[in-house]
Tab-separated table of C-alpha atoms in Angstrom:
chain	number	residue	atom	x	y	z
G	1	MET	CA	-16.786	-127.595	55.912
G	2	ARG	CA	-17.451	-124.446	57.969
G	3	ILE	CA	-15.463	-121.601	59.506
G	4	SER	CA	-14.770	-122.425	63.157
G	5	ARG	CA	-12.412	-119.625	64.180
G	6	LEU	CA	-11.244	-116.210	63.001
G	7	GLU	CA	-7.993	-114.717	64.343
G	8	ILE	CA	-7.154	-111.063	63.668
G	9	PHE	CA	-3.966	-109.173	64.491
G	10	GLY	CA	-2.944	-105.722	63.292
G	11	PHE	CA	-5.885	-105.494	60.866
G	12	LYS	CA	-7.473	-102.033	60.798
G	13	SER	CA	-8.700	-101.300	64.347
G	14	PHE	CA	-7.499	-104.606	65.849
G	15	MET	CA	-4.133	-103.612	67.285
G	16	GLU	CA	-4.091	-106.694	69.556
G	17	ARG	CA	-4.738	-110.310	68.660
G	18	PHE	CA	-8.467	-110.955	68.523
G	19	VAL	CA	-9.984	-114.450	68.347
G	20	LEU	CA	-13.582	-115.034	67.328
G	21	ASN	CA	-14.907	-118.595	67.696
G	22	PHE	CA	-17.880	-119.670	65.630
G	23	ASP	CA	-19.181	-122.332	68.028
G	24	GLU	CA	-22.867	-121.802	67.330
G	25	PRO	CA	-24.814	-122.082	64.063
G	26	LEU	CA	-25.793	-118.412	64.373
G	27	ILE	CA	-23.439	-115.731	65.689
G	28	ALA	CA	-24.431	-112.065	66.081
G	29	ILE	CA	-21.972	-109.252	66.704
G	30	VAL	CA	-23.484	-106.100	68.169
G	31	GLY	CA	-22.005	-102.791	69.222
G	32	PRO	CA	-22.193	-99.049	68.682
G	33	ASN	CA	-21.266	-97.380	65.457
G	34	GLY	CA	-17.520	-97.165	64.875
G	35	CYS	CA	-16.558	-99.982	67.230
G	36	GLY	CA	-15.199	-102.182	64.410
G	37	LYS	CA	-18.044	-104.548	63.492
G	38	SER	CA	-17.520	-103.966	59.771
G	39	ASN	CA	-13.782	-104.502	60.207
G	40	ILE	CA	-14.504	-108.089	61.231
G	41	VAL	CA	-16.317	-108.665	57.934
G	42	ASP	CA	-13.489	-106.892	56.074
G	43	SER	CA	-10.902	-109.103	57.773
G	44	LEU	CA	-12.888	-112.177	56.797
G	45	ARG	CA	-13.132	-110.968	53.197
G	46	TRP	CA	-9.375	-110.157	53.147
G	47	GLY	CA	-8.515	-113.538	54.624
G	48	LEU	CA	-10.562	-115.176	51.858
G	49	GLY	CA	-8.244	-113.612	49.264
G	50	GLU	CA	-9.632	-110.157	48.427
G	51	THR	CA	-6.987	-108.180	46.483
G	52	HIS	CA	-8.835	-104.909	45.765
G	53	ALA	CA	-8.497	-102.202	48.407
G	54	LYS	CA	-11.828	-100.579	47.465
G	55	GLN	CA	-13.675	-103.752	48.444
G	56	LEU	CA	-12.103	-103.307	51.882
G	57	ARG	CA	-13.025	-99.601	52.099
G	58	GLY	CA	-9.464	-98.438	51.510
G	59	SER	CA	-7.258	-96.793	48.887
G	60	VAL	CA	-4.344	-99.231	48.924
G	61	LEU	CA	-4.003	-102.650	50.493
G	62	GLU	CA	-1.553	-101.297	53.089
G	63	ASP	CA	-4.505	-99.340	54.549
G	64	VAL	CA	-5.668	-102.549	56.266
G	65	ILE	CA	-2.633	-102.418	58.621
G	66	PHE	CA	-3.304	-100.769	61.999
G	67	ASN	CA	-2.179	-97.176	61.545
G	68	GLY	CA	-1.845	-96.207	65.197
G	69	SER	CA	-3.880	-94.071	67.578
G	70	GLU	CA	-3.317	-91.448	70.240
G	71	THR	CA	-2.023	-94.086	72.657
G	72	ARG	CA	-0.834	-96.806	70.283
G	73	ARG	CA	1.940	-96.732	67.736
G	74	PRO	CA	1.359	-98.095	64.168
G	75	LEU	CA	2.045	-101.750	63.486
G	76	GLY	CA	4.132	-103.074	60.610
G	77	MET	CA	2.030	-106.105	59.793
G	78	ALA	CA	-1.566	-107.276	59.475
G	79	GLU	CA	-2.471	-110.940	59.858
G	80	VAL	CA	-5.734	-112.840	59.513
G	81	SER	CA	-6.117	-116.580	60.091
G	82	ILE	CA	-9.268	-118.468	59.126
G	83	THR	CA	-9.695	-121.929	60.618
G	84	LEU	CA	-12.002	-124.360	58.823
G	85	ARG	CA	-13.403	-127.484	60.404
G	86	PRO	CA	-14.555	-130.276	58.054
G	87	HIS	CA	-17.863	-131.861	58.879
G	88	GLU	CA	-17.925	-135.526	59.801
G	89	GLY	CA	-17.143	-137.814	56.862
G	90	TRP	CA	-15.808	-134.969	54.697
G	91	HIS	CA	-13.045	-135.854	52.246
G	92	LEU	CA	-11.541	-134.550	49.005
G	93	GLY	CA	-13.982	-136.607	46.939
G	94	HIS	CA	-16.810	-134.344	48.111
G	95	LEU	CA	-15.397	-131.679	45.803
G	96	GLU	CA	-16.646	-133.775	42.896
G	97	GLU	CA	-20.191	-134.361	44.219
G	98	GLU	CA	-23.055	-133.598	41.865
G	99	PRO	CA	-24.625	-130.143	42.239
G	100	GLU	CA	-28.282	-129.663	42.952
G	101	ASP	CA	-30.692	-130.911	40.300
G	102	ARG	CA	-31.521	-127.420	39.079
G	103	PHE	CA	-27.829	-126.849	38.203
G	104	VAL	CA	-26.972	-130.305	36.802
G	105	ASP	CA	-27.481	-129.321	33.160
G	106	ASP	CA	-25.366	-126.171	33.489
G	107	ALA	CA	-22.612	-128.046	35.335
G	108	GLU	CA	-22.509	-130.865	32.798
G	109	ARG	CA	-22.499	-128.408	29.904
G	110	GLU	CA	-19.704	-126.323	31.449
G	111	GLU	CA	-17.658	-129.395	32.377
G	112	GLY	CA	-18.066	-130.787	28.860
G	113	ALA	CA	-16.996	-127.468	27.339
G	114	PHE	CA	-14.046	-127.324	29.735
G	115	GLU	CA	-12.893	-130.856	28.878
G	116	GLN	CA	-13.164	-130.174	25.131
G	117	LEU	CA	-11.301	-126.872	25.419
G	118	ALA	CA	-8.735	-128.413	27.772
G	119	GLU	CA	-7.934	-131.084	25.191
G	120	THR	CA	-7.508	-128.377	22.540
G	121	VAL	CA	-5.283	-126.284	24.821
G	122	GLU	CA	-3.106	-129.235	25.745
G	123	GLU	CA	-2.829	-130.273	22.078
G	124	GLU	CA	-2.045	-126.769	20.801
G	125	THR	CA	0.207	-125.565	23.629
G	126	GLY	CA	1.560	-128.756	25.098
G	127	SER	CA	0.759	-127.265	28.531
G	128	GLU	CA	-1.001	-129.447	31.046
G	129	GLU	CA	-1.239	-126.635	33.629
G	130	LEU	CA	-4.119	-124.786	31.968
G	131	ALA	CA	-5.885	-127.992	31.005
G	132	ARG	CA	-5.739	-129.339	34.565
G	133	PRO	CA	-9.122	-129.270	36.375
G	134	LEU	CA	-9.539	-127.766	39.828
G	135	HIS	CA	-9.661	-131.179	41.479
G	136	SER	CA	-6.174	-131.953	40.137
G	137	THR	CA	-4.979	-128.581	41.410
G	138	LEU	CA	-6.204	-129.445	44.898
G	139	MET	CA	-4.581	-132.854	44.689
G	140	SER	CA	-1.297	-131.081	43.934
G	141	LEU	CA	-1.951	-128.795	46.909
G	142	GLU	CA	-2.517	-131.838	49.116
G	143	GLU	CA	0.867	-133.141	47.953
G	144	ALA	CA	2.485	-129.829	48.906
G	145	VAL	CA	0.741	-129.882	52.321
G	146	PRO	CA	0.697	-133.557	53.365
G	147	GLY	CA	-2.423	-134.619	55.231
G	148	LEU	CA	-4.223	-131.381	54.338
G	149	PHE	CA	-7.622	-132.925	53.631
G	150	ASP	CA	-7.366	-135.472	56.436
G	151	ALA	CA	-6.668	-132.844	59.113
G	152	SER	CA	-9.263	-132.160	61.783
G	153	GLU	CA	-8.798	-128.433	61.124
G	154	ILE	CA	-7.428	-126.415	58.205
G	155	GLN	CA	-5.966	-123.005	58.978
G	156	LEU	CA	-5.299	-120.472	56.228
G	157	THR	CA	-3.224	-117.425	57.147
G	158	ARG	CA	-2.569	-114.234	55.215
G	159	ARG	CA	0.003	-111.602	56.218
G	160	LEU	CA	0.757	-108.198	54.751
G	161	TYR	CA	3.725	-105.964	55.635
G	162	ARG	CA	4.005	-102.228	55.086
G	163	SER	CA	6.747	-102.925	52.554
G	164	GLY	CA	4.053	-104.499	50.364
G	165	GLU	CA	5.384	-108.018	50.869
G	166	SER	CA	2.746	-110.706	51.469
G	167	GLU	CA	2.904	-114.186	52.961
G	168	TYR	CA	0.395	-117.020	52.740
G	169	PHE	CA	0.199	-120.219	54.776
G	170	ILE	CA	-1.972	-123.315	54.825
G	171	ASN	CA	-1.576	-125.203	58.099
G	172	ARG	CA	1.609	-123.135	58.637
G	173	VAL	CA	3.072	-124.331	55.313
G	174	PRO	CA	4.030	-121.444	52.942
G	175	CYS	CA	1.959	-121.311	49.742
G	176	ARG	CA	0.719	-118.898	47.064
G	177	LEU	CA	-2.370	-116.694	46.991
G	178	ARG	CA	-3.507	-118.751	44.012
G	179	ASP	CA	-3.380	-121.934	46.109
G	180	MET	CA	-5.565	-120.341	48.774
G	181	SER	CA	-7.995	-119.011	46.150
G	182	ASP	CA	-8.271	-122.441	44.496
G	183	PHE	CA	-8.955	-124.045	47.860
G	184	TYR	CA	-11.623	-121.501	48.829
G	185	ARG	CA	-13.267	-121.728	45.431
G	186	ALA	CA	-13.408	-125.519	45.710
G	187	ILE	CA	-15.302	-125.418	48.999
G	188	GLY	CA	-17.613	-122.621	47.853
G	189	LEU	CA	-16.005	-119.685	49.668
G	190	GLY	CA	-14.633	-116.496	48.177
G	191	PRO	CA	-14.118	-112.809	48.948
G	192	ARG	CA	-17.004	-111.765	46.663
G	193	GLY	CA	-19.137	-114.876	46.686
G	194	LEU	CA	-22.515	-115.444	48.277
G	195	SER	CA	-20.803	-116.458	51.513
G	196	ILE	CA	-20.629	-112.739	52.412
G	197	VAL	CA	-23.756	-110.635	51.811
G	198	GLN	CA	-23.315	-106.929	52.458
G	199	GLN	CA	-25.960	-104.389	53.303
G	200	GLY	CA	-27.973	-103.527	50.207
G	201	GLN	CA	-26.668	-106.493	48.214
G	202	ILE	CA	-30.074	-108.242	48.175
G	203	GLY	CA	-31.582	-105.309	46.305
G	204	GLN	CA	-28.655	-105.319	43.887
G	205	ILE	CA	-29.234	-108.997	43.142
G	206	VAL	CA	-32.855	-108.320	42.212
G	207	THR	CA	-31.918	-105.450	39.881
G	208	ARG	CA	-28.919	-107.110	38.231
G	209	ARG	CA	-28.793	-108.068	34.567
G	210	PRO	CA	-29.442	-111.719	33.598
G	211	THR	CA	-25.751	-112.358	32.946
G	212	GLU	CA	-24.851	-111.055	36.408
G	213	ARG	CA	-27.565	-113.190	38.036
G	214	ARG	CA	-26.199	-116.163	36.098
G	215	GLU	CA	-22.792	-115.521	37.661
G	216	LEU	CA	-24.407	-115.552	41.101
G	217	LEU	CA	-26.161	-118.842	40.349
G	218	GLU	CA	-22.905	-120.331	39.093
G	219	GLU	CA	-21.211	-119.168	42.295
G	220	ALA	CA	-23.970	-120.775	44.357
G	221	ALA	CA	-23.737	-124.000	42.329
G	222	GLY	CA	-19.965	-124.116	42.746
G	223	ILE	CA	-19.220	-124.111	39.017
G	224	SER	CA	-17.908	-120.562	38.622
G	225	GLY	CA	-14.356	-121.855	38.866
G	226	ILE	CA	-14.897	-123.955	35.752
G	227	ARG	CA	-15.939	-120.901	33.732
G	228	VAL	CA	-12.956	-118.930	35.034
G	229	ARG	CA	-10.580	-121.671	33.932
G	230	ILE	CA	-12.363	-121.989	30.566
G	231	GLU	CA	-11.922	-118.246	29.981
G	232	ALA	CA	-8.274	-118.471	31.045
G	233	ALA	CA	-7.753	-121.428	28.729
G	234	ALA	CA	-9.506	-119.575	25.881
G	235	ARG	CA	-7.239	-116.557	26.374
G	236	GLN	CA	-4.222	-118.824	26.404
G	237	LEU	CA	-5.512	-120.533	23.257
G	238	ASP	CA	-5.930	-117.164	21.493
G	239	LYS	CA	-2.429	-116.271	22.583
G	240	THR	CA	-1.206	-119.602	21.255
G	241	TYR	CA	-2.903	-119.009	17.886
G	242	GLY	CA	-1.172	-115.628	17.720
G	243	ASN	CA	2.130	-117.295	18.565
G	244	LEU	CA	1.488	-119.887	15.856
G	245	GLU	CA	0.874	-117.134	13.292
G	246	ARG	CA	4.092	-115.397	14.302
G	247	LEU	CA	5.817	-118.761	14.226
G	248	ALA	CA	4.512	-119.380	10.693
G	249	ASP	CA	5.890	-115.995	9.592
G	250	LEU	CA	9.161	-116.820	11.289
G	251	ILE	CA	9.276	-120.223	9.597
G	252	GLY	CA	8.669	-118.561	6.206
G	253	GLU	CA	11.504	-116.128	6.825
G	254	ILE	CA	13.738	-118.941	8.021
G	255	ASP	CA	12.860	-120.958	4.886
G	256	LYS	CA	14.061	-118.047	2.759
G	257	GLN	CA	17.268	-117.895	4.736
G	258	VAL	CA	17.638	-121.675	4.494
G	259	ARG	CA	17.258	-121.570	0.708
G	260	SER	CA	19.834	-118.776	0.486
G	261	LEU	CA	22.177	-120.652	2.803
G	262	ARG	CA	21.626	-123.837	0.811
G	263	ARG	CA	22.667	-122.033	-2.380
G	264	GLN	CA	25.706	-120.639	-0.604
G	265	ALA	CA	26.484	-124.092	0.747
G	266	ASN	CA	26.225	-125.584	-2.758
G	267	ARG	CA	28.539	-122.902	-4.109
G	268	ALA	CA	30.945	-123.491	-1.254
G	269	LYS	CA	30.777	-127.230	-1.887
G	270	ARG	CA	31.452	-126.708	-5.611
G	271	ARG	CA	34.292	-124.357	-4.723
G	272	ASP	CA	35.793	-127.005	-2.460
G	273	GLU	CA	35.412	-129.606	-5.211
G	274	LEU	CA	37.150	-127.284	-7.691
G	275	LYS	CA	39.895	-126.672	-5.148
G	276	VAL	CA	40.426	-130.418	-4.876
G	277	GLU	CA	40.425	-130.804	-8.666
G	278	LEU	CA	42.845	-127.867	-9.022
G	279	LYS	CA	45.119	-129.343	-6.384
G	280	ASP	CA	45.080	-132.732	-8.127
G	281	ALA	CA	45.838	-131.070	-11.487
G	282	ASP	CA	48.641	-129.057	-9.895
G	283	ILE	CA	50.123	-132.249	-8.446
G	284	ARG	CA	49.908	-134.010	-11.796
G	285	LEU	CA	51.512	-131.009	-13.539
G	286	PHE	CA	54.307	-130.927	-10.985
G	287	GLN	CA	54.896	-134.651	-11.402
G	288	ALA	CA	54.974	-134.321	-15.219
G	289	ARG	CA	57.371	-131.369	-15.086
G	290	THR	CA	59.566	-133.196	-12.606
G	291	ALA	CA	59.687	-136.292	-14.828
G	292	ARG	CA	60.523	-134.135	-17.858
G	293	LEU	CA	63.259	-132.304	-15.975
G	294	ILE	CA	64.693	-135.632	-14.820
G	295	ARG	CA	64.778	-136.848	-18.407
G	296	GLU	CA	66.310	-133.589	-19.613
G	297	ARG	CA	68.887	-133.740	-16.845
G	298	GLY	CA	69.835	-137.259	-17.973
G	299	GLU	CA	70.164	-136.114	-21.549
G	300	VAL	CA	72.237	-133.103	-20.482
G	301	ARG	CA	74.455	-135.347	-18.369
G	302	ARG	CA	75.020	-137.677	-21.305
G	303	SER	CA	75.678	-134.731	-23.638
G	304	LYS	CA	78.111	-133.325	-21.113
G	305	GLU	CA	79.989	-136.609	-20.909
G	306	SER	CA	80.099	-136.827	-24.715
G	307	LEU	CA	81.335	-133.245	-24.948
G	308	HIS	CA	83.914	-133.956	-22.274
G	309	VAL	CA	85.271	-136.871	-24.313
G	310	ARG	CA	85.287	-134.712	-27.416
G	311	LEU	CA	87.050	-131.956	-25.494
G	312	GLU	CA	89.771	-134.338	-24.399
G	313	GLU	CA	90.202	-135.485	-27.986
G	314	LEU	CA	90.425	-131.883	-29.119
G	315	ASN	CA	92.950	-131.145	-26.391
G	316	ARG	CA	95.101	-134.017	-27.533
G	317	SER	CA	94.773	-132.839	-31.146
G	318	ILE	CA	95.719	-129.322	-30.050
G	319	GLN	CA	98.736	-130.648	-28.213
G	320	SER	CA	99.733	-132.683	-31.302
G	321	LEU	CA	99.238	-129.677	-33.566
G	322	SER	CA	101.173	-127.524	-31.136
G	323	GLY	CA	104.156	-129.910	-31.521
G	324	GLU	CA	103.888	-129.820	-35.280
G	325	GLU	CA	103.636	-126.027	-35.129
G	326	GLU	CA	106.856	-125.809	-33.190
G	327	ASP	CA	108.539	-128.145	-35.645
G	328	LEU	CA	107.290	-126.045	-38.543
G	329	ARG	CA	108.478	-122.846	-36.901
G	330	ALA	CA	111.890	-124.381	-36.371
G	331	ARG	CA	111.914	-125.499	-39.988
G	332	VAL	CA	110.847	-122.016	-41.125
G	333	GLU	CA	113.643	-120.495	-39.088
G	334	GLU	CA	116.108	-122.930	-40.661
G	335	ILE	CA	114.823	-122.045	-44.132
G	336	ASP	CA	115.086	-118.334	-43.294
G	337	VAL	CA	118.702	-118.870	-42.242
G	338	GLU	CA	119.456	-120.833	-45.385
G	339	LEU	CA	117.743	-118.192	-47.498
G	340	THR	CA	119.774	-115.472	-45.844
G	341	ASP	CA	122.976	-117.381	-46.442
G	342	MET	CA	122.072	-117.909	-50.106
G	343	ARG	CA	121.418	-114.168	-50.583
G	344	ARG	CA	124.723	-113.323	-49.042
G	345	GLU	CA	126.510	-115.799	-51.272
G	346	LYS	CA	124.767	-114.365	-54.290
G	347	GLU	CA	125.699	-110.845	-53.452
G	348	SER	CA	129.310	-111.729	-52.896
């Protein structure tokens, strides 16, 4: 897969749409100083996903938008489209081809480490996203852009507005910067890879430290993406271990609260049981008192009836005695009269 066309609009000095076709194996761009040759390389680097303004010889990313001239007003958008043309017989399976013999051991070792770490990440975090290899990511991208890897051409477009808003497209289908970066990394392209060699970079390669040269070799072998994902998975795993420690502390605190709540629940349960027992005892006491009062009321009723009978008898006796009393009073009066008469007779 190779770059077949570069389209630039509103990027740095390109105020009008500029199309550069890469029809020949070797293309040379010549011109005087300041005519914009380096801007073509910058546009290519930006279209490949560069996110640092300093790498594009600017202070902020918005500096890449055409800022106007004496005769032209500033534009509000910069756009770069890179068209890729697959070589004959290319398909998605080529992304899994073996690297050159001199990189086979490194690739196998990195892939083995990635698979082992991916299993650990998926087991610890339950996340399949981090554990998913790049090939699976591209398969998902092919699902989002149907027919992507069967197309005769693949066009990737990046836009930037002065508001800071960005847009990304693959074959005119909206996507994310990450999707574009994954795609470029899979085919061996990148904003800082060996696909773009700047002036003086050869000397820097010779003087770099072994670890930096290793990164270049990994980039050339196409396995740098594996290391990036391993490092991302390792960071996620460290984060997960930290979360697990915090979760363990949280579980311990929750256990304390659970034990306290369990004691409170037991006390509440015992209180409810005692309430039931007290209610039952109260009902039994009420029933016993009611039965006793019923019995006492019966006894009182019977006593009342007996007293009523006795009262009637006493009333009759009183009436009888009242008659006798009247008779006796009459008799006493008669005796008093007789006694008076006898006194008178005696005196006379």
